[in-house]
């Protein structure tokens, strides 16, 4: 009852998915409509939580109006734009950023009027409980369908996809949101504390093992004087995320070990953090910015802010506001994670071409006998592959598509023989 408009929006999204799954509407139309509904559902959820915090009498009505309005406008926007838009990738990025921002902003509002000590633990418990219920519901329905198919009449395979999505979407929506705290006195904190402690002991062995593996890899990289692998950032971010979860869930518990772990555990991440920053800096110097690399930097920034707040014993809610604002900055402004890498790669490409006399008034001069340095060869081919859509699927170039002649750039021209293998592997 509390979040009925959100549950209704999720049900609507499931109906749209089923229609797309059975070819009643095109898959692209279904995706566009679901994006609009998702915008509306999250916007309405944020407005309702904000109204509960501020004590609005018409908070439920406000949530309904915002949800319906954003659903209609958002779905219309996506259907109008279509997948053929020249900046479709930019719009998908904008959508993802706003979804993350609305989610983080909703958690921030919850922190304002709910018991801080148990909130993070209760959110985790809700998620695990709702996930378990979704699995049970999905398996039960699939068992019924299998029985009908074997005993009565065969059914199409697509029905299983419908049941899985419906089970998970509705169970996660109703199960998770129904148990959100409302700021009123309750006695669930003790239960949440016990569940958080259980999750801590469940995840701690794997977390320490991952940390040990990262330490071994860092020591190996230092001993061999080699550049850290790009995967280090993602594994390091996973270890960082686990500690942040512990920090959010355990910081209010009175058990001495928990208090010590939350107070000083962030120090275990410092070597990993240093290796991540070093690896990112080295790869940026070697290959410039790409959208995945830029997104990794932003994710790492979230972890750094969390560790900083943990070290200074600050309240956690500020982290979620930082995430909400940062996501908007790096998706809605010129600093977004698509345009900044393009600008960076264009600068690297232009500079390398100019250094070797291969650029005249913005146009590339093809020289069959060009012999350039290994470093510039890497820059030219790497940046060109990133920018030119004809070579890199999903490229984002707006200018170099005309400036570079794909047929005129051959590995034997732009690369010395020793780098031909490197070109085939890609940069």
XYZ file of C-alpha atoms in Angstrom:
427
model
C 0.000 0.000 0.000
C 2.794 2.400 0.850
C 4.496 2.126 -2.562
C 1.573 0.902 -4.639
C 2.322 3.246 -7.555
C 5.873 1.885 -7.788
C 4.600 -1.716 -7.768
C 2.045 -0.809 -10.443
C 4.823 0.678 -12.583
C 6.885 -2.502 -12.244
C 3.847 -4.575 -13.251
C 3.375 -2.326 -16.290
C 7.032 -2.819 -17.264
C 6.578 -6.606 -16.985
C 3.524 -6.453 -19.275
C 5.505 -4.469 -21.836
C 8.367 -6.975 -21.649
C 6.000 -9.905 -22.198
C 4.531 -8.168 -25.241
C 7.997 -7.662 -26.673
C 9.019 -11.221 -25.809
C 6.060 -12.575 -27.792
C 6.555 -10.176 -30.746
C 3.322 -8.321 -30.046
C 5.455 -5.171 -30.219
C 9.019 -4.770 -31.449
C 11.828 -5.409 -28.970
C 13.184 -1.866 -29.458
C 9.761 -0.380 -28.647
C 9.506 -2.556 -25.542
C 12.935 -1.425 -24.346
C 12.061 2.231 -24.937
C 8.787 1.942 -23.033
C 10.452 0.114 -20.132
C 13.081 2.857 -19.869
C 10.374 5.478 -19.595
C 8.503 3.457 -16.967
C 11.720 2.968 -14.998
C 12.335 6.713 -15.003
C 8.807 7.311 -13.752
C 8.898 4.634 -11.050
C 12.197 5.845 -9.574
C 11.152 9.501 -9.777
C 7.912 8.756 -7.947
C 9.758 6.704 -5.327
C 12.169 9.558 -4.669
C 9.327 12.081 -4.377
C 7.423 9.876 -1.930
C 10.472 9.310 0.289
C 11.219 13.023 0.150
C 7.626 13.754 1.172
C 7.883 11.363 4.113
C 11.059 13.111 5.246
C 9.533 16.587 4.946
C 6.132 15.537 6.279
C 4.103 16.402 3.174
C 0.429 15.555 3.599
C 0.016 14.931 -0.130
C 3.171 12.852 -0.570
C 1.354 9.842 -2.062
C -0.572 12.021 -4.500
C 2.658 13.800 -5.451
C 4.334 10.445 -6.061
C 1.457 9.326 -8.303
C 1.500 12.530 -10.349
C 5.285 12.477 -10.805
C 5.302 8.763 -11.673
C 2.575 9.053 -14.311
C 3.993 12.253 -15.786
C 7.551 10.975 -16.053
C 6.405 7.574 -17.370
C 4.437 9.209 -20.183
C 7.050 11.811 -21.071
C 9.955 9.379 -20.693
C 8.364 6.658 -22.820
C 7.406 9.217 -25.452
C 10.940 10.589 -25.453
C 12.555 7.197 -26.003
C 10.069 6.139 -28.665
C 10.601 9.432 -30.496
C 14.386 9.284 -30.300
C 14.698 5.694 -31.490
C 17.810 3.622 -31.916
C 18.805 5.453 -35.127
C 19.640 8.643 -33.254
C 23.220 9.766 -33.995
C 23.785 10.181 -30.251
C 21.971 7.070 -29.070
C 24.960 5.990 -26.975
C 24.966 9.372 -25.256
C 21.259 9.045 -24.423
C 21.730 5.549 -22.983
C 24.509 6.960 -20.813
C 22.184 9.772 -19.688
C 19.524 7.217 -18.801
C 21.945 5.072 -16.791
C 23.312 8.079 -14.929
C 19.889 9.360 -13.932
C 18.801 5.897 -12.747
C 21.845 5.589 -10.488
C 21.438 9.171 -9.310
C 17.755 8.730 -8.403
C 18.536 5.508 -6.537
C 21.399 7.094 -4.575
C 19.299 10.178 -3.815
C 16.493 7.953 -2.471
C 18.908 6.191 -0.107
C 20.228 9.577 1.010
C 16.700 10.697 1.903
C 16.113 7.472 3.841
C 19.187 8.227 5.914
C 17.668 11.576 6.889
C 14.692 10.218 8.802
C 15.434 6.561 9.551
C 17.649 5.004 12.165
C 21.129 5.344 10.724
C 22.611 2.516 12.777
C 20.487 -0.207 11.205
C 19.450 1.259 7.840
C 22.204 -0.201 5.649
C 21.847 -3.597 7.301
C 18.079 -3.541 6.828
C 18.455 -2.665 3.130
C 20.839 -5.592 2.683
C 18.540 -7.962 4.542
C 15.570 -6.776 2.458
C 17.499 -7.407 -0.758
C 18.579 -10.915 0.247
C 15.130 -11.808 1.552
C 13.349 -10.490 -1.533
C 15.834 -12.314 -3.769
C 15.213 -15.600 -1.952
C 11.450 -15.129 -2.252
C 11.828 -14.401 -5.963
C 13.766 -17.642 -6.479
C 11.149 -19.656 -4.619
C 8.294 -18.062 -6.569
C 10.052 -18.520 -9.926
C 10.855 -22.194 -9.285
C 7.293 -22.851 -8.112
C 5.742 -21.318 -11.223
C 8.210 -23.042 -13.549
C 7.413 -26.379 -11.893
C 3.725 -25.793 -12.592
C 4.403 -24.900 -16.226
C 6.635 -27.944 -16.723
C 3.911 -30.149 -15.245
C 1.286 -28.616 -17.559
C 3.588 -28.995 -20.560
C 4.338 -32.653 -19.812
C 0.878 -33.743 -18.707
C -1.654 -31.574 -20.525
C -0.317 -29.693 -23.545
C 3.123 -28.426 -24.642
C 3.878 -24.747 -24.096
C 6.352 -22.458 -25.828
C 9.789 -21.854 -24.371
C 9.219 -18.084 -24.127
C 6.795 -18.562 -21.271
C 9.714 -19.417 -18.989
C 11.318 -16.047 -19.640
C 8.012 -14.361 -18.852
C 7.723 -16.196 -15.541
C 11.290 -15.505 -14.498
C 11.013 -11.769 -15.140
C 7.589 -11.507 -13.548
C 8.695 -13.435 -10.452
C 11.878 -11.469 -9.920
C 10.466 -8.052 -10.780
C 7.347 -8.266 -8.646
C 8.966 -10.134 -5.749
C 11.940 -7.779 -5.601
C 9.692 -4.737 -5.891
C 7.106 -5.756 -3.314
C 9.458 -7.690 -1.039
C 12.178 -5.061 -0.915
C 10.136 -1.874 -0.683
C 7.462 -3.258 1.633
C 9.985 -3.588 4.444
C 11.674 -0.222 4.018
C 11.766 1.687 7.305
C 9.331 4.574 7.596
C 10.948 6.533 10.398
C 8.504 5.335 13.033
C 9.640 3.546 16.202
C 10.226 -0.125 15.537
C 12.032 -3.080 16.996
C 13.648 -4.388 13.823
C 17.070 -2.908 14.535
C 18.139 -5.890 16.631
C 17.127 -8.314 13.900
C 18.967 -6.248 11.297
C 22.081 -6.150 13.468
C 22.108 -9.940 13.760
C 21.583 -10.348 10.027
C 24.372 -7.870 9.292
C 26.717 -9.788 11.600
C 25.779 -13.034 9.850
C 26.477 -11.525 6.421
C 29.789 -10.173 7.719
C 31.026 -13.600 8.820
C 29.693 -15.080 5.578
C 31.544 -12.633 3.324
C 34.666 -12.024 5.390
C 36.633 -15.177 4.357
C 36.135 -14.559 0.639
C 36.918 -10.858 1.108
C 40.193 -11.569 2.888
C 41.112 -14.185 0.264
C 40.468 -11.678 -2.530
C 42.561 -9.119 -0.665
C 45.395 -11.636 -0.322
C 45.270 -12.388 -4.057
C 45.417 -8.674 -4.813
C 48.408 -8.272 -2.492
C 50.198 -11.150 -4.251
C 49.482 -9.640 -7.660
C 50.662 -6.203 -6.556
C 53.881 -7.714 -5.207
C 54.376 -9.607 -8.467
C 53.865 -6.424 -10.525
C 56.356 -4.492 -8.382
C 58.937 -7.305 -8.563
C 58.604 -7.628 -12.369
C 58.317 -3.847 -12.873
C 55.296 -4.402 -15.121
C 52.189 -2.328 -15.763
C 49.232 -3.487 -13.631
C 46.546 -5.244 -15.650
C 43.354 -3.389 -16.442
C 41.398 -6.069 -14.574
C 43.096 -5.030 -11.317
C 40.852 -1.980 -11.130
C 37.658 -4.039 -11.235
C 38.820 -6.646 -8.716
C 40.135 -3.888 -6.477
C 36.839 -2.055 -6.774
C 35.021 -5.257 -5.758
C 37.152 -5.516 -2.599
C 36.519 -1.839 -1.954
C 32.764 -2.295 -2.389
C 32.718 -5.141 0.150
C 34.444 -2.995 2.766
C 32.029 -0.129 2.079
C 29.158 -2.566 2.634
C 30.714 -3.629 5.946
C 31.240 0.013 6.912
C 27.614 0.877 6.175
C 26.174 -2.186 7.913
C 28.398 -2.619 10.964
C 29.304 0.894 12.024
C 26.527 1.013 14.659
C 27.145 -2.393 16.206
C 28.701 -2.573 19.649
C 30.718 -5.801 19.240
C 34.374 -4.898 19.772
C 35.703 -6.728 16.715
C 33.119 -5.086 14.468
C 33.984 -1.661 15.832
C 37.701 -2.249 15.276
C 37.158 -3.592 11.756
C 35.016 -0.641 10.708
C 37.371 1.835 12.375
C 40.648 0.507 10.934
C 39.693 -1.898 8.145
C 39.991 0.817 5.510
C 43.775 0.719 5.966
C 43.831 -2.771 4.382
C 42.594 -1.219 1.142
C 45.291 1.447 0.869
C 47.875 -0.713 -1.021
C 45.172 -1.852 -3.421
C 43.971 1.712 -3.873
C 47.514 2.901 -4.587
C 47.988 0.125 -7.163
C 44.672 0.993 -8.822
C 45.553 4.670 -9.096
C 49.034 3.836 -10.418
C 47.631 1.409 -12.971
C 45.001 3.874 -14.161
C 47.587 6.652 -14.482
C 49.936 4.411 -16.481
C 47.207 3.178 -18.806
C 45.908 6.701 -19.274
C 49.391 7.857 -20.269
C 49.791 4.918 -22.655
C 46.327 4.681 -24.207
C 44.380 7.787 -23.224
C 40.780 7.808 -22.033
C 38.041 5.435 -23.100
C 34.487 5.279 -21.800
C 35.067 2.073 -19.761
C 38.309 3.499 -18.342
C 36.617 6.788 -17.440
C 33.721 4.903 -15.811
C 36.269 2.895 -13.822
C 37.869 6.122 -12.605
C 34.506 7.435 -11.421
C 33.719 4.166 -9.653
C 37.094 4.318 -7.939
C 36.335 7.893 -6.916
C 33.240 6.671 -5.081
C 35.393 4.173 -3.198
C 37.969 6.810 -2.307
C 35.277 9.084 -0.892
C 33.847 6.178 1.117
C 37.278 5.305 2.574
C 37.905 8.962 3.342
C 34.622 9.228 5.239
C 35.317 5.948 7.034
C 38.775 7.141 8.091
C 37.339 10.414 9.429
C 34.377 8.607 11.042
C 31.860 10.651 9.086
C 28.211 9.763 8.584
C 27.577 7.593 5.502
C 24.642 9.474 4.004
C 26.945 12.049 2.435
C 28.379 9.292 0.224
C 25.009 8.731 -1.449
C 24.465 12.411 -2.146
C 27.974 12.534 -3.625
C 27.122 9.562 -5.873
C 23.826 11.150 -6.954
C 25.424 14.485 -7.873
C 28.509 12.945 -9.476
C 26.432 10.668 -11.724
C 24.533 13.683 -13.000
C 27.753 15.617 -13.622
C 29.345 12.807 -15.623
C 26.232 12.099 -17.683
C 24.342 15.389 -18.155
C 27.192 17.882 -18.558
C 30.039 18.287 -21.094
C 32.129 16.233 -18.658
C 30.141 13.093 -19.537
C 31.864 9.734 -19.945
C 31.362 9.657 -23.722
C 32.416 13.124 -24.895
C 35.451 13.525 -22.631
C 37.187 10.351 -23.921
C 36.435 11.398 -27.514
C 37.967 14.817 -26.874
C 41.006 13.207 -25.243
C 41.557 10.727 -28.080
C 41.133 13.465 -30.710
C 43.801 15.543 -28.994
C 46.177 12.584 -28.824
C 45.572 11.729 -32.478
C 46.010 15.281 -33.743
C 49.185 15.790 -31.735
C 50.757 12.544 -32.995
C 49.874 13.313 -36.620
C 51.219 16.854 -36.370
C 54.482 15.664 -34.797
C 55.119 13.505 -37.851
C 53.956 15.961 -40.514
C 50.911 13.886 -41.395
C 48.252 16.533 -40.830
C 47.611 19.493 -43.095
C 44.750 21.888 -42.356
C 42.867 19.199 -40.452
C 43.262 16.569 -43.189
C 45.425 13.462 -42.987
C 48.293 13.208 -45.451
C 48.928 9.596 -46.467
C 52.641 8.847 -46.895
C 53.486 5.333 -47.970
C 57.059 5.719 -46.710
C 56.134 7.201 -43.344
C 58.425 5.970 -40.583
C 57.287 7.184 -37.227
C 58.222 6.364 -33.689
C 56.763 3.302 -32.008
C 55.050 5.503 -29.422
C 53.342 7.690 -32.030
C 52.356 4.613 -34.020
C 50.558 3.217 -30.998
C 48.818 6.533 -30.365
C 47.651 6.965 -33.966
C 46.245 3.489 -34.456
C 44.795 3.244 -30.957
C 43.065 6.640 -31.079
C 41.935 6.101 -34.672
C 40.357 2.764 -33.810
C 38.503 4.352 -30.902
C 37.228 7.330 -32.870
C 36.306 5.995 -36.310
C 32.977 4.132 -36.344
C 33.927 2.171 -39.465
C 36.724 0.445 -37.560
C 35.360 0.474 -34.017
C 31.764 -0.624 -33.659
C 29.859 1.916 -31.628
C 32.498 4.611 -32.106
C 31.571 8.147 -31.141
C 33.493 10.328 -33.558
C 31.773 13.376 -34.984
C 34.703 14.948 -36.845
C 37.368 12.397 -37.666
C 34.994 10.229 -39.645
C 35.707 12.470 -42.646
C 39.259 13.445 -41.736
C 40.690 9.921 -41.733
C 40.772 7.688 -44.783
C 40.184 4.143 -43.580
C 41.434 2.544 -46.800
C 44.610 4.603 -46.749
C 45.689 3.584 -43.266
C 47.333 0.181 -43.347
C 49.319 -1.570 -40.649
C 52.369 -1.680 -42.933
C 52.201 2.093 -43.312
C 51.419 3.224 -39.806
C 53.173 0.477 -37.903
C 56.694 -0.726 -38.014
C 56.889 -4.497 -38.637
C 57.554 -5.208 -34.965
C 54.140 -3.806 -34.039
C 52.051 -5.662 -36.619
C 51.158 -8.352 -34.072
C 50.260 -5.688 -31.571
C 47.810 -4.162 -34.032
C 46.055 -7.478 -34.520
C 45.651 -7.867 -30.774
C 44.224 -4.362 -30.549
C 45.016 -1.605 -28.122
